[in-house]
Amino acid sequence: GIQVEQSPPDLILQEGANSTLRCNFSDSVNNLQWFHQNPWGQLINLFYIPSGTKQNGRLSATTVATERYSLLYISSSQTTDSGVYFCAVGTYSGAGSYQLTFGKGTKLSVIP
Amino acid sequence: NAGVMQNPRHLVRRRGQEARLRCSPMKGHSHVYWYRQLPEEGLKFMVYLQKENIIDESGMPKERFSAEFPKEGPSILRIQQVVRGDSAAYFCASSPSGGVSYNEQFFGPGTRLTVL
């Protein structure tokens, strides 16, 4: 099956700093999503981005599908950005099946 | 504008008991997915359902686990004769379509299952 690798696995930032999270995947994908899992365990949708660049406030994401990677940028980080960031790629298989394959995540800690 | 709803949020079972996890998709969504998250890991796909149909259950253990999405009511993930290794967070997601055009998945808050 498809492999999804995220880096770095852990990241500690001072409040106000910027960061880039990376997601590499091993094969062609149909879609890609970024999520933030907050300290209470809830998964928040950040981006649905099979290709191109999108921005939402202090966050932006870029997916280069032909080179099999996606980047998530966080600018002017805040303590509320802490949590785990997951990249998930969507793939179709036979008989109309579709599923997301998740990376292991990047655990971000923003300190005041 | 309710999102995906799951209940219960926390469930404690003793070994050998049954666990039933419920998921109501977002309004207008007819595609439901179940994922399992073990501690310190990413989510793993279990099963994909549409109303009254199981589309793909390739990620679900062959024994003790079953899922359904009836014509009326929520989707149910059922685990029979639970063992300690079943302790995990179980997430449900829904999407408006399973097709190529738009299939962004939205996740519920999860059910944390603890097996004693």
mmCIF file with all atom_site columns, C-alpha atoms in Angstrom:
data_model
loop_
_atom_site.group_PDB
_atom_site.id
_atom_site.type_symbol
_atom_site.label_atom_id
_atom_site.label_alt_id
_atom_site.label_comp_id
_atom_site.label_asym_id
_atom_site.label_entity_id
_atom_site.label_seq_id
_atom_site.pdbx_PDB_ins_code
_atom_site.Cartn_x
_atom_site.Cartn_y
_atom_site.Cartn_z
_atom_site.occupancy
_atom_site.B_iso_or_equiv
_atom_site.pdbx_formal_charge
_atom_site.auth_seq_id
_atom_site.auth_comp_id
_atom_site.auth_asym_id
_atom_site.auth_atom_id
_atom_site.pdbx_PDB_model_num
ATOM 1   C CA . GLY A 1 1   ? 0.000   0.000   0.000  1.00 0.00 ? 1   GLY A CA 1
ATOM 2   C CA . ILE A 1 2   ? 0.886   3.651   -0.188 1.00 0.00 ? 2   ILE A CA 1
ATOM 3   C CA . GLN A 1 3   ? 3.361   5.019   2.357  1.00 0.00 ? 3   GLN A CA 1
ATOM 4   C CA . VAL A 1 4   ? 3.010   8.468   3.929  1.00 0.00 ? 4   VAL A CA 1
ATOM 5   C CA . GLU A 1 5   ? 5.948   9.998   5.772  1.00 0.00 ? 5   GLU A CA 1
ATOM 6   C CA . GLN A 1 6   ? 5.806   13.193  7.774  1.00 0.00 ? 6   GLN A CA 1
ATOM 7   C CA . SER A 1 7   ? 8.687   15.267  9.047  1.00 0.00 ? 7   SER A CA 1
ATOM 8   C CA . PRO A 1 8   ? 9.795   16.335  11.511 1.00 0.00 ? 8   PRO A CA 1
ATOM 9   C CA . PRO A 1 9   ? 8.147   13.971  14.014 1.00 0.00 ? 9   PRO A CA 1
ATOM 10  C CA . ASP A 1 10  ? 8.472   16.537  16.804 1.00 0.00 ? 10  ASP A CA 1
ATOM 11  C CA . LEU A 1 11  ? 8.828   20.302  16.732 1.00 0.00 ? 11  LEU A CA 1
ATOM 12  C CA . ILE A 1 12  ? 9.143   22.843  19.522 1.00 0.00 ? 12  ILE A CA 1
ATOM 13  C CA . LEU A 1 13  ? 8.626   26.494  18.638 1.00 0.00 ? 13  LEU A CA 1
ATOM 14  C CA . GLN A 1 14  ? 8.759   29.770  20.476 1.00 0.00 ? 14  GLN A CA 1
ATOM 15  C CA . GLU A 1 15  ? 5.512   31.695  20.148 1.00 0.00 ? 15  GLU A CA 1
ATOM 16  C CA . GLY A 1 16  ? 5.677   33.916  17.076 1.00 0.00 ? 16  GLY A CA 1
ATOM 17  C CA . ALA A 1 17  ? 8.023   31.688  15.092 1.00 0.00 ? 17  ALA A CA 1
ATOM 18  C CA . ASN A 1 18  ? 7.293   30.202  11.673 1.00 0.00 ? 18  ASN A CA 1
ATOM 19  C CA . SER A 1 19  ? 7.523   26.541  10.654 1.00 0.00 ? 19  SER A CA 1
ATOM 20  C CA . THR A 1 20  ? 7.190   24.197  7.705  1.00 0.00 ? 20  THR A CA 1
ATOM 21  C CA . LEU A 1 21  ? 5.863   20.654  7.999  1.00 0.00 ? 21  LEU A CA 1
ATOM 22  C CA . ARG A 1 22  ? 6.456   18.163  5.215  1.00 0.00 ? 22  ARG A CA 1
ATOM 23  C CA . CYS A 1 23  ? 4.497   15.181  3.920  1.00 0.00 ? 23  CYS A CA 1
ATOM 24  C CA . ASN A 1 24  ? 5.973   12.751  1.378  1.00 0.00 ? 24  ASN A CA 1
ATOM 25  C CA . PHE A 1 25  ? 3.969   9.977   -0.224 1.00 0.00 ? 25  PHE A CA 1
ATOM 26  C CA . SER A 1 26  ? 5.125   6.977   -2.190 1.00 0.00 ? 26  SER A CA 1
ATOM 27  C CA . ASP A 1 27  ? 2.632   6.844   -5.062 1.00 0.00 ? 27  ASP A CA 1
ATOM 28  C CA . SER A 1 28  ? 0.096   8.892   -7.024 1.00 0.00 ? 28  SER A CA 1
ATOM 29  C CA . VAL A 1 29  ? -2.839  10.050  -4.978 1.00 0.00 ? 29  VAL A CA 1
ATOM 30  C CA . ASN A 1 30  ? -6.283  11.380  -5.778 1.00 0.00 ? 30  ASN A CA 1
ATOM 31  C CA . ASN A 1 31  ? -6.559  13.778  -2.856 1.00 0.00 ? 31  ASN A CA 1
ATOM 32  C CA . LEU A 1 32  ? -4.710  15.083  0.158  1.00 0.00 ? 32  LEU A CA 1
ATOM 33  C CA . GLN A 1 33  ? -5.950  16.517  3.442  1.00 0.00 ? 33  GLN A CA 1
ATOM 34  C CA . TRP A 1 34  ? -4.181  18.195  6.375  1.00 0.00 ? 34  TRP A CA 1
ATOM 35  C CA . PHE A 1 35  ? -5.614  17.918  9.881  1.00 0.00 ? 35  PHE A CA 1
ATOM 36  C CA . HIS A 1 36  ? -4.822  19.348  13.293 1.00 0.00 ? 36  HIS A CA 1
ATOM 37  C CA . GLN A 1 37  ? -5.502  17.055  16.226 1.00 0.00 ? 37  GLN A CA 1
ATOM 38  C CA . ASN A 1 38  ? -5.854  19.280  19.248 1.00 0.00 ? 38  ASN A CA 1
ATOM 39  C CA . PRO A 1 39  ? -4.865  18.267  22.793 1.00 0.00 ? 39  PRO A CA 1
ATOM 40  C CA . TRP A 1 40  ? -8.451  17.065  23.387 1.00 0.00 ? 40  TRP A CA 1
ATOM 41  C CA . GLY A 1 41  ? -8.117  14.614  20.515 1.00 0.00 ? 41  GLY A CA 1
ATOM 42  C CA . GLN A 1 42  ? -10.442 16.283  18.048 1.00 0.00 ? 42  GLN A CA 1
ATOM 43  C CA . LEU A 1 43  ? -9.463  16.283  14.353 1.00 0.00 ? 43  LEU A CA 1
ATOM 44  C CA . ILE A 1 44  ? -9.850  19.657  12.715 1.00 0.00 ? 44  ILE A CA 1
ATOM 45  C CA . ASN A 1 45  ? -9.847  19.970  8.923  1.00 0.00 ? 45  ASN A CA 1
ATOM 46  C CA . LEU A 1 46  ? -7.194  22.408  7.769  1.00 0.00 ? 46  LEU A CA 1
ATOM 47  C CA . PHE A 1 47  ? -6.907  21.904  4.027  1.00 0.00 ? 47  PHE A CA 1
ATOM 48  C CA . TYR A 1 48  ? -8.301  19.760  1.259  1.00 0.00 ? 48  TYR A CA 1
ATOM 49  C CA . ILE A 1 49  ? -5.520  20.181  -1.280 1.00 0.00 ? 49  ILE A CA 1
ATOM 50  C CA . PRO A 1 50  ? -4.917  17.568  -4.001 1.00 0.00 ? 50  PRO A CA 1
ATOM 51  C CA . SER A 1 51  ? -2.698  20.077  -5.822 1.00 0.00 ? 51  SER A CA 1
ATOM 52  C CA . GLY A 1 52  ? -1.696  23.726  -5.800 1.00 0.00 ? 52  GLY A CA 1
ATOM 53  C CA . THR A 1 53  ? -1.552  26.231  -2.965 1.00 0.00 ? 53  THR A CA 1
ATOM 54  C CA . LYS A 1 54  ? -4.182  27.379  -0.496 1.00 0.00 ? 54  LYS A CA 1
ATOM 55  C CA . GLN A 1 55  ? -4.105  29.862  2.359  1.00 0.00 ? 55  GLN A CA 1
ATOM 56  C CA . ASN A 1 56  ? -6.266  30.235  5.433  1.00 0.00 ? 56  ASN A CA 1
ATOM 57  C CA . GLY A 1 57  ? -5.161  32.966  7.821  1.00 0.00 ? 57  GLY A CA 1
ATOM 58  C CA . ARG A 1 58  ? -1.752  32.124  9.272  1.00 0.00 ? 58  ARG A CA 1
ATOM 59  C CA . LEU A 1 59  ? -1.752  28.706  7.643  1.00 0.00 ? 59  LEU A CA 1
ATOM 60  C CA . SER A 1 60  ? -1.019  27.805  4.066  1.00 0.00 ? 60  SER A CA 1
ATOM 61  C CA . ALA A 1 61  ? -0.408  24.560  2.214  1.00 0.00 ? 61  ALA A CA 1
ATOM 62  C CA . THR A 1 62  ? 1.151   23.529  -1.054 1.00 0.00 ? 62  THR A CA 1
ATOM 63  C CA . THR A 1 63  ? 0.861   20.142  -2.753 1.00 0.00 ? 63  THR A CA 1
ATOM 64  C CA . VAL A 1 64  ? 3.103   19.174  -5.676 1.00 0.00 ? 64  VAL A CA 1
ATOM 65  C CA . ALA A 1 65  ? 1.412   15.977  -6.756 1.00 0.00 ? 65  ALA A CA 1
ATOM 66  C CA . THR A 1 66  ? 3.892   15.198  -9.547 1.00 0.00 ? 66  THR A CA 1
ATOM 67  C CA . GLU A 1 67  ? 6.736   15.190  -7.005 1.00 0.00 ? 67  GLU A CA 1
ATOM 68  C CA . ARG A 1 68  ? 4.669   13.448  -4.326 1.00 0.00 ? 68  ARG A CA 1
ATOM 69  C CA . TYR A 1 69  ? 4.913   15.887  -1.480 1.00 0.00 ? 69  TYR A CA 1
ATOM 70  C CA . SER A 1 70  ? 2.912   18.488  0.395  1.00 0.00 ? 70  SER A CA 1
ATOM 71  C CA . LEU A 1 71  ? 4.011   21.270  2.738  1.00 0.00 ? 71  LEU A CA 1
ATOM 72  C CA . LEU A 1 72  ? 2.095   22.970  5.553  1.00 0.00 ? 72  LEU A CA 1
ATOM 73  C CA . TYR A 1 73  ? 3.297   26.424  6.606  1.00 0.00 ? 73  TYR A CA 1
ATOM 74  C CA . ILE A 1 74  ? 2.464   27.912  9.972  1.00 0.00 ? 74  ILE A CA 1
ATOM 75  C CA . SER A 1 75  ? 3.359   31.545  10.459 1.00 0.00 ? 75  SER A CA 1
ATOM 76  C CA . SER A 1 76  ? 3.451   33.578  13.686 1.00 0.00 ? 76  SER A CA 1
ATOM 77  C CA . SER A 1 77  ? 2.721   30.471  15.740 1.00 0.00 ? 77  SER A CA 1
ATOM 78  C CA . GLN A 1 78  ? 0.494   30.675  18.816 1.00 0.00 ? 78  GLN A CA 1
ATOM 79  C CA . THR A 1 79  ? 0.180   28.346  21.794 1.00 0.00 ? 79  THR A CA 1
ATOM 80  C CA . THR A 1 80  ? -3.218  27.248  20.471 1.00 0.00 ? 80  THR A CA 1
ATOM 81  C CA . ASP A 1 81  ? -1.415  25.792  17.432 1.00 0.00 ? 81  ASP A CA 1
ATOM 82  C CA . SER A 1 82  ? -0.001  23.045  19.663 1.00 0.00 ? 82  SER A CA 1
ATOM 83  C CA . GLY A 1 83  ? -1.092  19.511  18.895 1.00 0.00 ? 83  GLY A CA 1
ATOM 84  C CA . VAL A 1 84  ? -0.424  16.921  16.213 1.00 0.00 ? 84  VAL A CA 1
ATOM 85  C CA . TYR A 1 85  ? -0.605  17.723  12.513 1.00 0.00 ? 85  TYR A CA 1
ATOM 86  C CA . PHE A 1 86  ? -1.580  14.866  10.224 1.00 0.00 ? 86  PHE A CA 1
ATOM 87  C CA . CYS A 1 87  ? -1.279  14.554  6.501  1.00 0.00 ? 87  CYS A CA 1
ATOM 88  C CA . ALA A 1 88  ? -3.655  12.038  4.886  1.00 0.00 ? 88  ALA A CA 1
ATOM 89  C CA . VAL A 1 89  ? -3.703  10.969  1.248  1.00 0.00 ? 89  VAL A CA 1
ATOM 90  C CA . GLY A 1 90  ? -6.809  9.733   -0.487 1.00 0.00 ? 90  GLY A CA 1
ATOM 91  C CA . THR A 1 91  ? -6.670  6.860   -2.924 1.00 0.00 ? 91  THR A CA 1
ATOM 92  C CA . TYR A 1 92  ? -9.177  4.854   -4.910 1.00 0.00 ? 92  TYR A CA 1
ATOM 93  C CA . SER A 1 93  ? -8.967  1.116   -5.261 1.00 0.00 ? 93  SER A CA 1
ATOM 94  C CA . GLY A 1 94  ? -11.082 -1.375  -7.113 1.00 0.00 ? 94  GLY A CA 1
ATOM 95  C CA . ALA A 1 95  ? -14.857 -1.663  -6.786 1.00 0.00 ? 95  ALA A CA 1
ATOM 96  C CA . GLY A 1 96  ? -15.396 1.995   -5.972 1.00 0.00 ? 96  GLY A CA 1
ATOM 97  C CA . SER A 1 97  ? -13.507 2.020   -2.711 1.00 0.00 ? 97  SER A CA 1
ATOM 98  C CA . TYR A 1 98  ? -11.881 5.173   -1.365 1.00 0.00 ? 98  TYR A CA 1
ATOM 99  C CA . GLN A 1 99  ? -9.877  5.687   1.807  1.00 0.00 ? 99  GLN A CA 1
ATOM 100 C CA . LEU A 1 100 ? -7.464  8.038   3.528  1.00 0.00 ? 100 LEU A CA 1
ATOM 101 C CA . THR A 1 101 ? -3.998  6.823   4.523  1.00 0.00 ? 101 THR A CA 1
ATOM 102 C CA . PHE A 1 102 ? -2.509  8.851   7.351  1.00 0.00 ? 102 PHE A CA 1
ATOM 103 C CA . GLY A 1 103 ? 1.082   9.676   8.204  1.00 0.00 ? 103 GLY A CA 1
ATOM 104 C CA . LYS A 1 104 ? 2.271   9.351   11.787 1.00 0.00 ? 104 LYS A CA 1
ATOM 105 C CA . GLY A 1 105 ? 1.998   13.072  12.349 1.00 0.00 ? 105 GLY A CA 1
ATOM 106 C CA . THR A 1 106 ? 4.157   15.972  13.481 1.00 0.00 ? 106 THR A CA 1
ATOM 107 C CA . LYS A 1 107 ? 3.773   16.826  17.151 1.00 0.00 ? 107 LYS A CA 1
ATOM 108 C CA . LEU A 1 108 ? 4.032   20.595  17.555 1.00 0.00 ? 108 LEU A CA 1
ATOM 109 C CA . SER A 1 109 ? 4.562   22.328  20.880 1.00 0.00 ? 109 SER A CA 1
ATOM 110 C CA . VAL A 1 110 ? 4.434   26.130  20.920 1.00 0.00 ? 110 VAL A CA 1
ATOM 111 C CA . ILE A 1 111 ? 5.859   27.651  24.088 1.00 0.00 ? 111 ILE A CA 1
ATOM 112 C CA . PRO A 1 112 ? 5.176   31.198  25.309 1.00 0.00 ? 112 PRO A CA 1
ATOM 113 C CA . ASN B 2 1   ? -24.972 23.061  11.239 1.00 0.00 ? 1   ASN B CA 1
ATOM 114 C CA . ALA B 2 2   ? -24.109 19.949  13.210 1.00 0.00 ? 2   ALA B CA 1
ATOM 115 C CA . GLY B 2 3   ? -20.917 18.162  12.326 1.00 0.00 ? 3   GLY B CA 1
ATOM 116 C CA . VAL B 2 4   ? -20.288 14.450  12.523 1.00 0.00 ? 4   VAL B CA 1
ATOM 117 C CA . MET B 2 5   ? -21.616 13.122  15.797 1.00 0.00 ? 5   MET B CA 1
ATOM 118 C CA . GLN B 2 6   ? -20.324 10.124  17.665 1.00 0.00 ? 6   GLN B CA 1
ATOM 119 C CA . ASN B 2 7   ? -21.461 8.520   20.872 1.00 0.00 ? 7   ASN B CA 1
ATOM 120 C CA . PRO B 2 8   ? -20.523 7.591   23.394 1.00 0.00 ? 8   PRO B CA 1
ATOM 121 C CA . ARG B 2 9   ? -17.425 9.748   23.708 1.00 0.00 ? 9   ARG B CA 1
ATOM 122 C CA . HIS B 2 10  ? -15.901 7.366   26.241 1.00 0.00 ? 10  HIS B CA 1
ATOM 123 C CA . LEU B 2 11  ? -16.700 3.689   26.664 1.00 0.00 ? 11  LEU B CA 1
ATOM 124 C CA . VAL B 2 12  ? -15.311 1.266   29.221 1.00 0.00 ? 12  VAL B CA 1
ATOM 125 C CA . ARG B 2 13  ? -15.787 -2.448  28.751 1.00 0.00 ? 13  ARG B CA 1
ATOM 126 C CA . ARG B 2 14  ? -14.465 -5.550  30.456 1.00 0.00 ? 14  ARG B CA 1
ATOM 127 C CA . ARG B 2 15  ? -12.812 -8.273  28.417 1.00 0.00 ? 15  ARG B CA 1
ATOM 128 C CA . GLY B 2 16  ? -15.406 -10.417 26.678 1.00 0.00 ? 16  GLY B CA 1
ATOM 129 C CA . GLN B 2 17  ? -18.132 -7.759  26.564 1.00 0.00 ? 17  GLN B CA 1
ATOM 130 C CA . GLU B 2 18  ? -19.535 -6.114  23.462 1.00 0.00 ? 18  GLU B CA 1
ATOM 131 C CA . ALA B 2 19  ? -18.883 -2.522  22.399 1.00 0.00 ? 19  ALA B CA 1
ATOM 132 C CA . ARG B 2 20  ? -21.250 -0.555  20.159 1.00 0.00 ? 20  ARG B CA 1
ATOM 133 C CA . LEU B 2 21  ? -20.066 2.731   18.705 1.00 0.00 ? 21  LEU B CA 1
ATOM 134 C CA . ARG B 2 22  ? -22.458 5.061   16.903 1.00 0.00 ? 22  ARG B CA 1
ATOM 135 C CA . CYS B 2 23  ? -21.880 7.661   14.221 1.00 0.00 ? 23  CYS B CA 1
ATOM 136 C CA . SER B 2 24  ? -24.272 10.131  12.641 1.00 0.00 ? 24  SER B CA 1
ATOM 137 C CA . PRO B 2 25  ? -22.809 11.737  9.498  1.00 0.00 ? 25  PRO B CA 1
ATOM 138 C CA . MET B 2 26  ? -23.078 15.391  8.620  1.00 0.00 ? 26  MET B CA 1
ATOM 139 C CA . LYS B 2 27  ? -26.352 16.439  7.062  1.00 0.00 ? 27  LYS B CA 1
ATOM 140 C CA . GLY B 2 28  ? -26.342 15.651  3.368  1.00 0.00 ? 28  GLY B CA 1
ATOM 141 C CA . HIS B 2 29  ? -23.480 13.161  3.623  1.00 0.00 ? 29  HIS B CA 1
ATOM 142 C CA . SER B 2 30  ? -24.151 9.584   2.563  1.00 0.00 ? 30  SER B CA 1
ATOM 143 C CA . HIS B 2 31  ? -20.622 8.160   2.837  1.00 0.00 ? 31  HIS B CA 1
ATOM 144 C CA . VAL B 2 32  ? -19.260 6.996   6.184  1.00 0.00 ? 32  VAL B CA 1
ATOM 145 C CA . TYR B 2 33  ? -15.779 5.789   7.093  1.00 0.00 ? 33  TYR B CA 1
ATOM 146 C CA . TRP B 2 34  ? -14.434 4.314   10.336 1.00 0.00 ? 34  TRP B CA 1
ATOM 147 C CA . TYR B 2 35  ? -10.806 4.695   11.441 1.00 0.00 ? 35  TYR B CA 1
ATOM 148 C CA . ARG B 2 36  ? -8.913  3.480   14.497 1.00 0.00 ? 36  ARG B CA 1
ATOM 149 C CA . GLN B 2 37  ? -6.136  5.367   16.268 1.00 0.00 ? 37  GLN B CA 1
ATOM 150 C CA . LEU B 2 38  ? -3.803  3.539   18.613 1.00 0.00 ? 38  LEU B CA 1
ATOM 151 C CA . PRO B 2 39  ? -1.848  5.607   21.166 1.00 0.00 ? 39  PRO B CA 1
ATOM 152 C CA . GLU B 2 40  ? 0.859   7.808   19.602 1.00 0.00 ? 40  GLU B CA 1
ATOM 153 C CA . GLU B 2 41  ? -0.058  6.706   16.078 1.00 0.00 ? 41  GLU B CA 1
ATOM 154 C CA . GLY B 2 42  ? -1.881  7.976   13.042 1.00 0.00 ? 42  GLY B CA 1
ATOM 155 C CA . LEU B 2 43  ? -5.335  6.821   12.091 1.00 0.00 ? 43  LEU B CA 1
ATOM 156 C CA . LYS B 2 44  ? -5.828  3.541   10.239 1.00 0.00 ? 44  LYS B CA 1
ATOM 157 C CA . PHE B 2 45  ? -8.710  2.889   7.847  1.00 0.00 ? 45  PHE B CA 1
ATOM 158 C CA . MET B 2 46  ? -11.171 0.194   8.868  1.00 0.00 ? 46  MET B CA 1
ATOM 159 C CA . VAL B 2 47  ? -14.316 0.309   6.735  1.00 0.00 ? 47  VAL B CA 1
ATOM 160 C CA . TYR B 2 48  ? -16.190 2.420   4.178  1.00 0.00 ? 48  TYR B CA 1
ATOM 161 C CA . LEU B 2 49  ? -19.983 2.319   3.988  1.00 0.00 ? 49  LEU B CA 1
ATOM 162 C CA . GLN B 2 50  ? -22.827 3.878   2.115  1.00 0.00 ? 50  GLN B CA 1
ATOM 163 C CA . LYS B 2 51  ? -26.466 3.538   3.118  1.00 0.00 ? 51  LYS B CA 1
ATOM 164 C CA . GLU B 2 52  ? -27.229 -0.195  3.459  1.00 0.00 ? 52  GLU B CA 1
ATOM 165 C CA . ASN B 2 53  ? -23.958 -1.152  1.743  1.00 0.00 ? 53  ASN B CA 1
ATOM 166 C CA . ILE B 2 54  ? -20.458 -2.021  2.876  1.00 0.00 ? 54  ILE B CA 1
ATOM 167 C CA . ILE B 2 55  ? -18.180 -0.774  0.108  1.00 0.00 ? 55  ILE B CA 1
ATOM 168 C CA . ASP B 2 56  ? -14.786 -1.745  1.566  1.00 0.00 ? 56  ASP B CA 1
ATOM 169 C CA . GLU B 2 57  ? -14.040 -3.524  4.845  1.00 0.00 ? 57  GLU B CA 1
ATOM 170 C CA . SER B 2 58  ? -10.451 -4.436  4.017  1.00 0.00 ? 58  SER B CA 1
ATOM 171 C CA . GLY B 2 59  ? -9.060  -2.626  7.076  1.00 0.00 ? 59  GLY B CA 1
ATOM 172 C CA . MET B 2 60  ? -11.325 -4.295  9.576  1.00 0.00 ? 60  MET B CA 1
ATOM 173 C CA . PRO B 2 61  ? -10.274 -7.451  11.476 1.00 0.00 ? 61  PRO B CA 1
ATOM 174 C CA . LYS B 2 62  ? -12.118 -10.468 10.096 1.00 0.00 ? 62  LYS B CA 1
ATOM 175 C CA . GLU B 2 63  ? -13.317 -11.657 13.465 1.00 0.00 ? 63  GLU B CA 1
ATOM 176 C CA . ARG B 2 64  ? -15.313 -9.880  16.172 1.00 0.00 ? 64  ARG B CA 1
ATOM 177 C CA . PHE B 2 65  ? -15.690 -6.612  14.233 1.00 0.00 ? 65  PHE B CA 1
ATOM 178 C CA . SER B 2 66  ? -18.685 -5.625  12.121 1.00 0.00 ? 66  SER B CA 1
ATOM 179 C CA . ALA B 2 67  ? -20.141 -2.404  10.763 1.00 0.00 ? 67  ALA B CA 1
ATOM 180 C CA . GLU B 2 68  ? -23.446 -1.297  9.335  1.00 0.00 ? 68  GLU B CA 1
ATOM 181 C CA . PHE B 2 69  ? -25.091 1.851   8.016  1.00 0.00 ? 69  PHE B CA 1
ATOM 182 C CA . PRO B 2 70  ? -28.845 1.194   7.861  1.00 0.00 ? 70  PRO B CA 1
ATOM 183 C CA . LYS B 2 71  ? -31.340 3.092   5.768  1.00 0.00 ? 71  LYS B CA 1
ATOM 184 C CA . GLU B 2 72  ? -32.528 4.879   8.893  1.00 0.00 ? 72  GLU B CA 1
ATOM 185 C CA . GLY B 2 73  ? -30.371 5.778   11.853 1.00 0.00 ? 73  GLY B CA 1
ATOM 186 C CA . PRO B 2 74  ? -26.670 6.053   12.575 1.00 0.00 ? 74  PRO B CA 1
ATOM 187 C CA . SER B 2 75  ? -23.805 3.894   11.431 1.00 0.00 ? 75  SER B CA 1
ATOM 188 C CA . ILE B 2 76  ? -22.772 1.309   14.035 1.00 0.00 ? 76  ILE B CA 1
ATOM 189 C CA . LEU B 2 77  ? -19.354 -0.213  14.620 1.00 0.00 ? 77  LEU B CA 1
ATOM 190 C CA . ARG B 2 78  ? -19.728 -3.329  16.724 1.00 0.00 ? 78  ARG B CA 1
ATOM 191 C CA . ILE B 2 79  ? -16.910 -5.133  18.509 1.00 0.00 ? 79  ILE B CA 1
ATOM 192 C CA . GLN B 2 80  ? -17.785 -8.456  20.072 1.00 0.00 ? 80  GLN B CA 1
ATOM 193 C CA . GLN B 2 81  ? -15.859 -10.128 22.895 1.00 0.00 ? 81  GLN B CA 1
ATOM 194 C CA . VAL B 2 82  ? -13.498 -7.181  23.327 1.00 0.00 ? 82  VAL B CA 1
ATOM 195 C CA . VAL B 2 83  ? -9.857  -7.735  24.270 1.00 0.00 ? 83  VAL B CA 1
ATOM 196 C CA . ARG B 2 84  ? -7.331  -5.303  25.748 1.00 0.00 ? 84  ARG B CA 1
ATOM 197 C CA . GLY B 2 85  ? -5.778  -4.759  22.323 1.00 0.00 ? 85  GLY B CA 1
ATOM 198 C CA . ASP B 2 86  ? -9.056  -3.182  21.145 1.00 0.00 ? 86  ASP B CA 1
ATOM 199 C CA . SER B 2 87  ? -8.431  -0.194  23.430 1.00 0.00 ? 87  SER B CA 1
ATOM 200 C CA . ALA B 2 88  ? -8.091  2.765   21.082 1.00 0.00 ? 88  ALA B CA 1
ATOM 201 C CA . ALA B 2 89  ? -9.835  5.855   19.786 1.00 0.00 ? 89  ALA B CA 1
ATOM 202 C CA . TYR B 2 90  ? -12.341 5.091   17.051 1.00 0.00 ? 90  TYR B CA 1
ATOM 203 C CA . PHE B 2 91  ? -13.136 7.909   14.654 1.00 0.00 ? 91  PHE B CA 1
ATOM 204 C CA . CYS B 2 92  ? -15.956 8.180   12.190 1.00 0.00 ? 92  CYS B CA 1
ATOM 205 C CA . ALA B 2 93  ? -15.782 10.426  9.133  1.00 0.00 ? 93  ALA B CA 1
ATOM 206 C CA . SER B 2 94  ? -18.319 11.370  6.512  1.00 0.00 ? 94  SER B CA 1
ATOM 207 C CA . SER B 2 95  ? -18.132 12.892  3.046  1.00 0.00 ? 95  SER B CA 1
ATOM 208 C CA . PRO B 2 96  ? -20.718 14.259  0.640  1.00 0.00 ? 96  PRO B CA 1
ATOM 209 C CA . SER B 2 97  ? -19.526 12.013  -2.154 1.00 0.00 ? 97  SER B CA 1
ATOM 210 C CA . GLY B 2 98  ? -17.244 9.074   -2.715 1.00 0.00 ? 98  GLY B CA 1
ATOM 211 C CA . GLY B 2 99  ? -16.555 10.233  -6.221 1.00 0.00 ? 99  GLY B CA 1
ATOM 212 C CA . VAL B 2 100 ? -13.589 12.062  -7.621 1.00 0.00 ? 100 VAL B CA 1
ATOM 213 C CA . SER B 2 101 ? -15.304 15.426  -7.737 1.00 0.00 ? 101 SER B CA 1
ATOM 214 C CA . TYR B 2 102 ? -15.433 16.245  -4.041 1.00 0.00 ? 102 TYR B CA 1
ATOM 215 C CA . ASN B 2 103 ? -14.845 13.798  -1.236 1.00 0.00 ? 103 ASN B CA 1
ATOM 216 C CA . GLU B 2 104 ? -13.343 15.764  1.624  1.00 0.00 ? 104 GLU B CA 1
ATOM 217 C CA . GLN B 2 105 ? -13.792 13.780  4.821  1.00 0.00 ? 105 GLN B CA 1
ATOM 218 C CA . PHE B 2 106 ? -14.970 15.417  8.050  1.00 0.00 ? 106 PHE B CA 1
ATOM 219 C CA . PHE B 2 107 ? -14.326 13.683  11.335 1.00 0.00 ? 107 PHE B CA 1
ATOM 220 C CA . GLY B 2 108 ? -16.337 13.255  14.491 1.00 0.00 ? 108 GLY B CA 1
ATOM 221 C CA . PRO B 2 109 ? -14.874 13.723  17.986 1.00 0.00 ? 109 PRO B CA 1
ATOM 222 C CA . GLY B 2 110 ? -14.128 10.011  18.354 1.00 0.00 ? 110 GLY B CA 1
ATOM 223 C CA . THR B 2 111 ? -15.039 7.328   20.871 1.00 0.00 ? 111 THR B CA 1
ATOM 224 C CA . ARG B 2 112 ? -12.314 6.380   23.334 1.00 0.00 ? 112 ARG B CA 1
ATOM 225 C CA . LEU B 2 113 ? -12.693 2.682   24.110 1.00 0.00 ? 113 LEU B CA 1
ATOM 226 C CA . THR B 2 114 ? -10.948 1.286   27.178 1.00 0.00 ? 114 THR B CA 1
ATOM 227 C CA . VAL B 2 115 ? -10.980 -2.446  27.773 1.00 0.00 ? 115 VAL B CA 1
ATOM 228 C CA . LEU B 2 116 ? -10.250 -3.498  31.352 1.00 0.00 ? 116 LEU B CA 1
#
